[in-house]
CSV table of C-alpha atoms and ligand atoms in Angstrom, one decimal:
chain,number,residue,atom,x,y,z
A,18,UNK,CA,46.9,84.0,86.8
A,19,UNK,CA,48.2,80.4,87.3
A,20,UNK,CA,51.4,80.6,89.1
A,21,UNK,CA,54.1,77.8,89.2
A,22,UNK,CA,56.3,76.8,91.9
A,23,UNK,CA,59.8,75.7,90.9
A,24,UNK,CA,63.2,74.7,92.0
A,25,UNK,CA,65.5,77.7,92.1
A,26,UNK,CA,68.3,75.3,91.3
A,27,UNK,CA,69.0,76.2,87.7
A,28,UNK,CA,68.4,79.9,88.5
A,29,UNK,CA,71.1,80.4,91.0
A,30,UNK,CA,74.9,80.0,89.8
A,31,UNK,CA,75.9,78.9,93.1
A,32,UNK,CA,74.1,75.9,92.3
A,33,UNK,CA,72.1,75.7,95.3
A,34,UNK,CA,69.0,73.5,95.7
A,35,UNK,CA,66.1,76.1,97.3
A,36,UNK,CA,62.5,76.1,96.3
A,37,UNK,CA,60.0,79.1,95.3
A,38,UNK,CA,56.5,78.9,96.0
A,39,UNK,CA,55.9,80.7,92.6
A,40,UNK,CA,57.7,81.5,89.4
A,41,UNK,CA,57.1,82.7,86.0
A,42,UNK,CA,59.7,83.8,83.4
A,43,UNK,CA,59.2,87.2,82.3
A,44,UNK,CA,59.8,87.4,78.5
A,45,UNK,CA,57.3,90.3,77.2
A,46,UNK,CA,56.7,93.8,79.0
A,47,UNK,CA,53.2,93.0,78.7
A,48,UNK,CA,52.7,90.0,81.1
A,49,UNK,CA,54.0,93.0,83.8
A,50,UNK,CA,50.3,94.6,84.8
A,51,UNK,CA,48.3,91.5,84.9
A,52,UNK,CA,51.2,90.0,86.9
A,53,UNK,CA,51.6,93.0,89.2
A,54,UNK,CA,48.1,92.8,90.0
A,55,UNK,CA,47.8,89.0,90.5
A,56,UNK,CA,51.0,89.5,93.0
A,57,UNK,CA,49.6,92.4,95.2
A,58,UNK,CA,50.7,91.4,98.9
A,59,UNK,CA,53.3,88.8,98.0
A,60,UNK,CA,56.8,88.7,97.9
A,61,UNK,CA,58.9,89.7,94.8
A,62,UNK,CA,62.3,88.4,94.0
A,63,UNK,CA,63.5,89.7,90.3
A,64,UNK,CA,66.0,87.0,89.2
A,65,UNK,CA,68.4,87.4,86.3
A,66,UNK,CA,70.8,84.6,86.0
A,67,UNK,CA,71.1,84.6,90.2
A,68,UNK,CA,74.7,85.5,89.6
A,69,UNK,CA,75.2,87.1,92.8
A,70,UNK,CA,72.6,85.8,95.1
A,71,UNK,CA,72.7,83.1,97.9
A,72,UNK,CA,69.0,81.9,98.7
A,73,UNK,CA,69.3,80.9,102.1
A,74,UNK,CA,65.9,80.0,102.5
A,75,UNK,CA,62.5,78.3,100.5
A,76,UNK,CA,61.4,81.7,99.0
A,77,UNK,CA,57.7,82.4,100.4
A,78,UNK,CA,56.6,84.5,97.0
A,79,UNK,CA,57.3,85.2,93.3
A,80,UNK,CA,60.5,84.9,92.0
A,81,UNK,CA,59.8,86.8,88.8
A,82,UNK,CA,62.9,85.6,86.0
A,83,UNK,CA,64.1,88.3,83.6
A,84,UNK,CA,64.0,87.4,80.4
A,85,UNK,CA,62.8,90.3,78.4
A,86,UNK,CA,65.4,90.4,75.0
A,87,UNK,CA,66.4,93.0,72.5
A,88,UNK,CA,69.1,95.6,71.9
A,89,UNK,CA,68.5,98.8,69.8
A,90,UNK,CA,70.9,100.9,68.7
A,91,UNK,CA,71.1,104.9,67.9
A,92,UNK,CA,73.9,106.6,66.5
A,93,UNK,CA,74.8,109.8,67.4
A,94,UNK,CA,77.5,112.0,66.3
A,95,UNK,CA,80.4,110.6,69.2
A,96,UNK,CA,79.1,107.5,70.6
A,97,UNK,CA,77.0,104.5,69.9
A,98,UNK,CA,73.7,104.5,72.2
A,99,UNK,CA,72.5,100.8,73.0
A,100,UNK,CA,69.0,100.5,74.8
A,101,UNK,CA,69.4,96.7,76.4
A,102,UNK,CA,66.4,95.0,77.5
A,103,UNK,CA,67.0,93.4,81.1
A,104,UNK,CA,67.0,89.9,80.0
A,105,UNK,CA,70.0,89.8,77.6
A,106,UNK,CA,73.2,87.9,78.8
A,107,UNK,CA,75.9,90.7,80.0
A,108,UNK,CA,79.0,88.4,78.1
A,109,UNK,CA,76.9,88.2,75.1
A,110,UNK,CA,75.9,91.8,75.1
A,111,UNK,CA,79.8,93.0,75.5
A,112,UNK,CA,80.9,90.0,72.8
A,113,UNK,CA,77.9,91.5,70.6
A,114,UNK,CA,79.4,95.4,70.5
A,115,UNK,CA,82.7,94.6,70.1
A,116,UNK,CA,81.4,92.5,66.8
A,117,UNK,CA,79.6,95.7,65.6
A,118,UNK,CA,82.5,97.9,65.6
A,119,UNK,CA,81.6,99.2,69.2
A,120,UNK,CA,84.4,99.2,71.6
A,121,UNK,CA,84.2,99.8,75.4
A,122,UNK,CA,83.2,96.9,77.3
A,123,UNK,CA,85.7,94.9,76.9
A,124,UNK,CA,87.5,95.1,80.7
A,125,UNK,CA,83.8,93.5,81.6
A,126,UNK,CA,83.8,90.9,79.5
A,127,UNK,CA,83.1,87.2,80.9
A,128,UNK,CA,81.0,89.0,83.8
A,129,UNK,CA,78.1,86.5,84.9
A,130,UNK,CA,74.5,87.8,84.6
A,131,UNK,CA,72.1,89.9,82.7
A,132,UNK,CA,72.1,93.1,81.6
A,133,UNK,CA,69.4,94.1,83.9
A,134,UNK,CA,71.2,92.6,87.0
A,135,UNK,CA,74.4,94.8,86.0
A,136,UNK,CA,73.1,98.5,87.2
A,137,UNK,CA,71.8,97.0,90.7
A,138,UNK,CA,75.9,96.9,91.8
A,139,UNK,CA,77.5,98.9,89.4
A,140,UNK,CA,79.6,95.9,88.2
A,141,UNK,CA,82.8,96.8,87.5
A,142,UNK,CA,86.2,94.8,86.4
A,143,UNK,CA,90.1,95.5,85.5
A,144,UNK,CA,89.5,99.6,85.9
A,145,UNK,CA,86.2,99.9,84.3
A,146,UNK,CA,82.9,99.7,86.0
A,147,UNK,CA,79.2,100.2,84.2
A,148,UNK,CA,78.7,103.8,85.5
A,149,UNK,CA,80.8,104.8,82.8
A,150,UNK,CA,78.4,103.9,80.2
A,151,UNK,CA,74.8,103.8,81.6
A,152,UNK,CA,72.7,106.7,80.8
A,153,UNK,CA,69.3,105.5,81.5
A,154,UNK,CA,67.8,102.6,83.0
A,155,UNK,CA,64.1,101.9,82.8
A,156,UNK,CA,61.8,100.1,85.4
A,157,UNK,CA,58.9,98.9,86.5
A,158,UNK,CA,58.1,99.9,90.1
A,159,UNK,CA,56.1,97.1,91.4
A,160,UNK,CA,54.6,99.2,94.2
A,161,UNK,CA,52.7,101.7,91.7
A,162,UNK,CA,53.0,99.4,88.7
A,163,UNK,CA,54.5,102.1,86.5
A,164,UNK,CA,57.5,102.6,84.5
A,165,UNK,CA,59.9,105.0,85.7
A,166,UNK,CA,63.1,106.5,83.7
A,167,UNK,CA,66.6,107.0,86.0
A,168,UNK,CA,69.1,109.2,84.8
A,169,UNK,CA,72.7,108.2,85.2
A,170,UNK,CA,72.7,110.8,88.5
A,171,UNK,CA,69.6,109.1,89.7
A,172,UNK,CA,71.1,105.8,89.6
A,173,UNK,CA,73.3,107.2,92.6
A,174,UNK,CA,76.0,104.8,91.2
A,175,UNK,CA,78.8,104.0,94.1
A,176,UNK,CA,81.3,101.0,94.4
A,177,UNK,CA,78.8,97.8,93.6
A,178,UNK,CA,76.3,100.0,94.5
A,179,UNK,CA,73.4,102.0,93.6
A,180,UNK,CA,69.5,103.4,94.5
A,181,UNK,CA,68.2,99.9,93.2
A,182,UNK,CA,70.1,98.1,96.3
A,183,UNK,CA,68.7,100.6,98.7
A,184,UNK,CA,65.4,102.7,98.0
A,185,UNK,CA,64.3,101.4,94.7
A,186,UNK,CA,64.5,97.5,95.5
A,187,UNK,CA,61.0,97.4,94.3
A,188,UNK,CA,62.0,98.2,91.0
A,189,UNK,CA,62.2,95.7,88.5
A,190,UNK,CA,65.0,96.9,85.4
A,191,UNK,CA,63.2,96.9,82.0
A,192,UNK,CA,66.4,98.3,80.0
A,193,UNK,CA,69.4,99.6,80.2
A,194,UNK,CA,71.0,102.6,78.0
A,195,UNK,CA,74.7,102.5,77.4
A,196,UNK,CA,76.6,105.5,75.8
A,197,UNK,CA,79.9,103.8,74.4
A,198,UNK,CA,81.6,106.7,72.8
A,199,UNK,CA,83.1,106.5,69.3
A,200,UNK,CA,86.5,108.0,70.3
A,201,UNK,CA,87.9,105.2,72.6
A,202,UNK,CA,91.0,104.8,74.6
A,203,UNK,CA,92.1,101.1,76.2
A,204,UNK,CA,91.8,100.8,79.9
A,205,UNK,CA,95.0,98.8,80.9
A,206,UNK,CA,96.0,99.7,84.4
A,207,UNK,CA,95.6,96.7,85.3
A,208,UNK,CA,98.6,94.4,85.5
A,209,UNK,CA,97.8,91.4,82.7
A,210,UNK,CA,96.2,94.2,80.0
A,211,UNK,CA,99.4,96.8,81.0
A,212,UNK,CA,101.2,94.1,79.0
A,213,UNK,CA,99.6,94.6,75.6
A,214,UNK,CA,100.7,97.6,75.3
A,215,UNK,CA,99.1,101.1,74.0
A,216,UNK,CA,98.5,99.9,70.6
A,217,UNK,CA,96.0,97.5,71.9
A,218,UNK,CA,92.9,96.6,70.2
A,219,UNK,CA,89.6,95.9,72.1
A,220,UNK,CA,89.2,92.4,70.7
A,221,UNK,CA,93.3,92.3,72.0
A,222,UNK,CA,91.8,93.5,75.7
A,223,UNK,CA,88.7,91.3,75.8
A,224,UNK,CA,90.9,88.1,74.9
A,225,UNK,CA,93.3,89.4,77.9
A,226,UNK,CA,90.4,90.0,80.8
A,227,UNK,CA,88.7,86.6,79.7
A,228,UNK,CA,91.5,84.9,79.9
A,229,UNK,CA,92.3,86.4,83.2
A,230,UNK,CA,89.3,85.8,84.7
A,231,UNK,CA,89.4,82.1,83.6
A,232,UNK,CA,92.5,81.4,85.1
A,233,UNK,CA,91.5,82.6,88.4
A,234,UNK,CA,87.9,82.6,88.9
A,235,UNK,CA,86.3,79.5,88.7
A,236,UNK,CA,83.5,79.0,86.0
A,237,UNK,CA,79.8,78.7,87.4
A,238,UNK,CA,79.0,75.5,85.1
A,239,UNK,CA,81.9,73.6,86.7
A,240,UNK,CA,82.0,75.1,90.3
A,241,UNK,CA,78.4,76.7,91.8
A,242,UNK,CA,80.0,80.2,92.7
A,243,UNK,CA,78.8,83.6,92.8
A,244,UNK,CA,81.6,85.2,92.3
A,245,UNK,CA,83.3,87.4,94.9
A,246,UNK,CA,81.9,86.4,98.2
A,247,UNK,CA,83.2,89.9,100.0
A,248,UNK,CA,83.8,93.4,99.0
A,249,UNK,CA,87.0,94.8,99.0
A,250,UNK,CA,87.1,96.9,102.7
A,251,UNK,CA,87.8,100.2,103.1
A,252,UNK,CA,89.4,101.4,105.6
A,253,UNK,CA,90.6,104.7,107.2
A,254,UNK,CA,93.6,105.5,105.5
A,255,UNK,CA,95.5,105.8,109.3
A,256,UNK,CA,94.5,102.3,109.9
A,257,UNK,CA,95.5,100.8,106.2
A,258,UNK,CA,98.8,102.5,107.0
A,259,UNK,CA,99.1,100.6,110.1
A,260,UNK,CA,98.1,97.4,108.4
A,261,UNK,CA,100.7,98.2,105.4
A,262,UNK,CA,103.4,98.5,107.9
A,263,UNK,CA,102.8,95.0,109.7
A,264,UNK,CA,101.7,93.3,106.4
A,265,UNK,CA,104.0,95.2,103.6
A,266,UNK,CA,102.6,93.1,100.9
A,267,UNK,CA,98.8,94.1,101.1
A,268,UNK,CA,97.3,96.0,98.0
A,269,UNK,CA,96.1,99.3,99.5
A,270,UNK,CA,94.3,101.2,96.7
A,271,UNK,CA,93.3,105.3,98.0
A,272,UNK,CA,90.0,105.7,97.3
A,273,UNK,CA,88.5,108.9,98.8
A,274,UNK,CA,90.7,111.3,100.5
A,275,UNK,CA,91.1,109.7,104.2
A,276,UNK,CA,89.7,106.2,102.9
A,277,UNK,CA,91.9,103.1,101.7
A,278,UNK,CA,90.9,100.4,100.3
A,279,UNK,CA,92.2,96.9,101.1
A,280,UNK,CA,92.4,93.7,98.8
A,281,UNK,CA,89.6,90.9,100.6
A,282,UNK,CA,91.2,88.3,98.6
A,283,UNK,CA,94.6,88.9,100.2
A,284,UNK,CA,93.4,89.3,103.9
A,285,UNK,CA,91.7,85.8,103.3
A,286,UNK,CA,94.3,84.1,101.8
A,287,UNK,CA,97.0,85.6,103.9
A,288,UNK,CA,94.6,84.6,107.1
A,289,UNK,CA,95.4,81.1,105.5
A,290,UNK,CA,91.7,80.3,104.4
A,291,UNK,CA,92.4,79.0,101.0
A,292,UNK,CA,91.1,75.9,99.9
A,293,UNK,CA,88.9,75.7,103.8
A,294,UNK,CA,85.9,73.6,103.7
A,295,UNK,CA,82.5,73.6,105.2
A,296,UNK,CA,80.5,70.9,104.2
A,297,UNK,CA,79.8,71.4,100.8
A,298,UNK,CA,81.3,74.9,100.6
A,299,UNK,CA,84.9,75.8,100.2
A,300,UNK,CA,87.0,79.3,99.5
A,301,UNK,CA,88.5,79.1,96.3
A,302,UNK,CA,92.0,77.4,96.1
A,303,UNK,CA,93.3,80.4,93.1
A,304,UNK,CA,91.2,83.2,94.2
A,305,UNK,CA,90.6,83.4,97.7
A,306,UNK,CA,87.4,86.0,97.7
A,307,UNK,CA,85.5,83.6,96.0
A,308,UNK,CA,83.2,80.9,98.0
A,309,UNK,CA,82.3,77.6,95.8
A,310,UNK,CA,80.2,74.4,95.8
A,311,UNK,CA,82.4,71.8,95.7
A,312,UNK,CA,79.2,69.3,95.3
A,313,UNK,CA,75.8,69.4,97.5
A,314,UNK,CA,77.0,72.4,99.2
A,315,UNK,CA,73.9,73.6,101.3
A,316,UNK,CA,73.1,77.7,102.2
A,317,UNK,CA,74.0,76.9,105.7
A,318,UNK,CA,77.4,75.3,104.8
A,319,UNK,CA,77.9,78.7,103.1
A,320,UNK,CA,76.7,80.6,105.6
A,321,UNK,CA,78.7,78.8,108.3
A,322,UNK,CA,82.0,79.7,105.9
A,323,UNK,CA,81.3,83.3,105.5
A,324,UNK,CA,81.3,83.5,109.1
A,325,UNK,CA,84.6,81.6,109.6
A,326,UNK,CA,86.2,83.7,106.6
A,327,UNK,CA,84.8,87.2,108.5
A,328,UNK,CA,86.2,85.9,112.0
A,329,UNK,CA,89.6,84.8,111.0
A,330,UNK,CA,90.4,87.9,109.2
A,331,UNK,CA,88.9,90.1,111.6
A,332,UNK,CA,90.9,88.0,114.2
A,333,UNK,CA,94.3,88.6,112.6
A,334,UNK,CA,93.7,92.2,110.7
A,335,UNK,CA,91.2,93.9,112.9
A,336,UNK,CA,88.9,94.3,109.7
A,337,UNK,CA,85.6,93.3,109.5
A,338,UNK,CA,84.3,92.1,105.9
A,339,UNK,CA,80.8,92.6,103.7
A,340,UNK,CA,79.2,90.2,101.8
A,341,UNK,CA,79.3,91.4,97.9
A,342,UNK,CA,76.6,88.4,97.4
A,343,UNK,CA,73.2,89.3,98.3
A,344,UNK,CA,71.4,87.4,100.6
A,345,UNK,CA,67.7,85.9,100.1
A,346,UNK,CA,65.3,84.2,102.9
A,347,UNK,CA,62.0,83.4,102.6
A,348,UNK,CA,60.4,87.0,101.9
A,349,UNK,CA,63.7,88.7,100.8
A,350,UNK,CA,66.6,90.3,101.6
A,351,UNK,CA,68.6,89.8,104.6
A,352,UNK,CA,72.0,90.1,105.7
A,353,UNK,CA,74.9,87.3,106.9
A,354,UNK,CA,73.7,88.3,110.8
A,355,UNK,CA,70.8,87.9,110.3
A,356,UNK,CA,70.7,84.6,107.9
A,357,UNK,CA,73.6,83.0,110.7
A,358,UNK,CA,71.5,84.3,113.9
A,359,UNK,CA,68.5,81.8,111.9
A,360,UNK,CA,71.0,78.7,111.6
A,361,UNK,CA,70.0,75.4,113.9
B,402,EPU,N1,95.0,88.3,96.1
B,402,EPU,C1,95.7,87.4,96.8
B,402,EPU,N2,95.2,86.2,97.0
B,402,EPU,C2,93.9,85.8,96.6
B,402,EPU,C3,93.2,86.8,95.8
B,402,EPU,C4,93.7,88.0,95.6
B,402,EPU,O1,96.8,87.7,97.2
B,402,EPU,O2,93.5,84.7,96.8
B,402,EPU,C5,95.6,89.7,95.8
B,402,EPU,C6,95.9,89.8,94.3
B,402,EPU,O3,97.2,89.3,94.0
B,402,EPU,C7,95.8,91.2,94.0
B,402,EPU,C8,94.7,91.7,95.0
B,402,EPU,O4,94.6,90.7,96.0
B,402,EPU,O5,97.0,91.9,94.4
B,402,EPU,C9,93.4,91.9,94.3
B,402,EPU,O6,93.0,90.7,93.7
B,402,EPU,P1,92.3,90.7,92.2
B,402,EPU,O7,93.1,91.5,91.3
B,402,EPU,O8,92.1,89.3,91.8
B,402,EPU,O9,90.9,91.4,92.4
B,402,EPU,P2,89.9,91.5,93.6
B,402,EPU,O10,90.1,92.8,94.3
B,402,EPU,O11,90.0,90.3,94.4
B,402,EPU,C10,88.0,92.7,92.2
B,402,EPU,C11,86.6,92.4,92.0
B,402,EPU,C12,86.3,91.4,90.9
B,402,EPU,C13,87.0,91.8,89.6
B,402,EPU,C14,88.5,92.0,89.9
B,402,EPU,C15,89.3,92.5,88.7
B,402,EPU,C16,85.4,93.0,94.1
B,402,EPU,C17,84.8,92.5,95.3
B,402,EPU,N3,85.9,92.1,93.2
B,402,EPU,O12,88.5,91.4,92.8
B,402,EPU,O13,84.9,91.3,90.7
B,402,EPU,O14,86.8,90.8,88.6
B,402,EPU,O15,88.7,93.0,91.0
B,402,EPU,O16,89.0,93.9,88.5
B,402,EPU,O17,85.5,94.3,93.9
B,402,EPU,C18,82.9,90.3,91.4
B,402,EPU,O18,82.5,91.4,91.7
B,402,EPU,O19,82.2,89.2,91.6
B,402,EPU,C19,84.2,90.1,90.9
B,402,EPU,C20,84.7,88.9,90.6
């Protein structure tokens, strides 16, 4: 098999200039076992539309792109069933269902990345996250080269999380089956969709959430982002309590019992980060959680404003953020330690 290598460039929406030493755009399941054996011993990055990834160094291996397209539907006798393949555009998919007559999706619309990427951390918006829907999700796991079938419990969905950032990394997401069922109720906790009202129609709470998100999060084609930078903490409830008490403006949400969770985008903007620069790379002047490329940003400017984002609020709040965005050097994944403790 002749490989390619390629500028990551266009496959990153941070907008990041980084180079792989091989590439090849995946767009039929049967390129997978004559790839999978050409690739034996290198490294595998599975790309989407890099969405949520920061490369922070020239990949050594094969960034394998996602493109595999098609959506089938079943009906069954309370919900629609929609087998995705992993290359489809998330936006499109959820723009695509509401068209049909097939509500659900709409508190995720405008979400960057593919349907294949959206399993790996459970994405979720406005009250709504994908565990709600997902049923199945198909793979290929490139250490056996076979295709394996994960039930919604197997998935081990959690808060952007799941199996496939932990155990199953290896696995490359064919498909993804959603269960949208016919008997559907608006999701409108949220402040913005609370508005519309009960009587709300989906195509009413998709117009809301995208216009929502494009007021405050900046658009990748304009401004390289990945979207948010950090998770949202949690804490121990005793010590969001404490921080509530100094700070009685900071959204505390209860998660489990004895956890709190605090808003990220609040401790950095409270910690007075919006709008900082490094180099290239500065936090988001309307929504604080989000790093961007203001123009010829490089990894390590990003990199160096992580760390200054994590240190100031840690300085002033005593809590220590995660990186939402994953984090790619030469042979895979890392962490922001790890990728800073490599910085000249
Ligand atoms: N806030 C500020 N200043 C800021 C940003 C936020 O005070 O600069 C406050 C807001 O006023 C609000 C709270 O912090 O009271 C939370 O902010 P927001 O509602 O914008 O949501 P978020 O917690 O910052 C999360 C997700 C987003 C998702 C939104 C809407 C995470 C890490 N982020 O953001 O997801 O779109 O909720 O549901 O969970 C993503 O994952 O990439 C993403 C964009």
């Amino acid at each position: 098999m002749q490989f390619t290598s390629a500028s990551l460039a266009p496959y990153n929406t941070f907008g990041l200039t980084q180079t792989a030493e091989q590439l090849v755009l995946l767009t039929e399941r049967e390129q997978l076992p004559h790839l999978w054996q050409a690739a034996q011993g290198m490294p595998l990055l599975v790309m989407g539309e890099g969405s949520n990834v920061l490369f922070t160094a020239p990949f050594t291996g094969l960034v394998l792109v996602n493109r595999l397209k098609g959506i089938t539907v079943t009906e069954a006798e309370d919900a629609w069933v929609l087998k995705v393949e992993g290359g489809e555009n998330w936006h499109q998919l959820v723009c695509w269902s509401l068209a049909q007559g097939m509500p659900g999706l709409e508190n995720l619309a405008l979400i960057p990345g593919t349907v294949g990427a959206s399993p790996i951390q459970n994405i979720g918006a406005y009250g709504v996250e994908l565990a709600q829907f997902c049923q199945q999700v198909e793979s290929f796991d490139w250490h056996s080269g076979e295709t394996h079938v994960w039930s919604a419990a197997d998935c081990a969905f959690g808060y952007r999380d799941s199996v496939f950032k932990r155990g199953a990394r290896h696995h490359l997401i064919l498909s993804v089956t959603l269960r949208l069922p016919k008997v559907w109720q608006p999701v409108l906790g949220y402040g913005p969709l609370a508005e519309l009202g009960e009587q709300a129609t989906a195509l009413q709470v998709c117009d809301r959430v995208c216009a929502t998100r494009q007021a405050k999060l900046p658009d990748p084609a304009v401004l390289g982002n990945a979207g948010s930078f950090f998770k949202n903490p949690t804490v121990v409830t005793a010590q969001a309590e404490a921080l509530k008490l100094a700070w009685p403006t900071l959204p505390v949400f209860a998660t489990t019992p004895g956890r709190s969770k605090l808003a990220a985008g609040w401790l950095i903007d409270k910690a007075g980060l919006k709008g900082a620069r490094v180099g290239g790379a500065g936090v988001h002047t309307e929504q604080a959680l989000v790093l961007v490329n203001h123009g010829g940003a490089t990894s390590d400017d990003v990199l160096r404003l992580a760390a200054l984002v994590r240190e100031r609020v840690e300085q002033l709040f005593g809590v220590r953020l995660e990186p939402e965005v994953r984090m790619m050097n030469g042979e895979g994944e890392t962490h922001l330690d790890e990728a800073l403790a490599c910085l000249s």
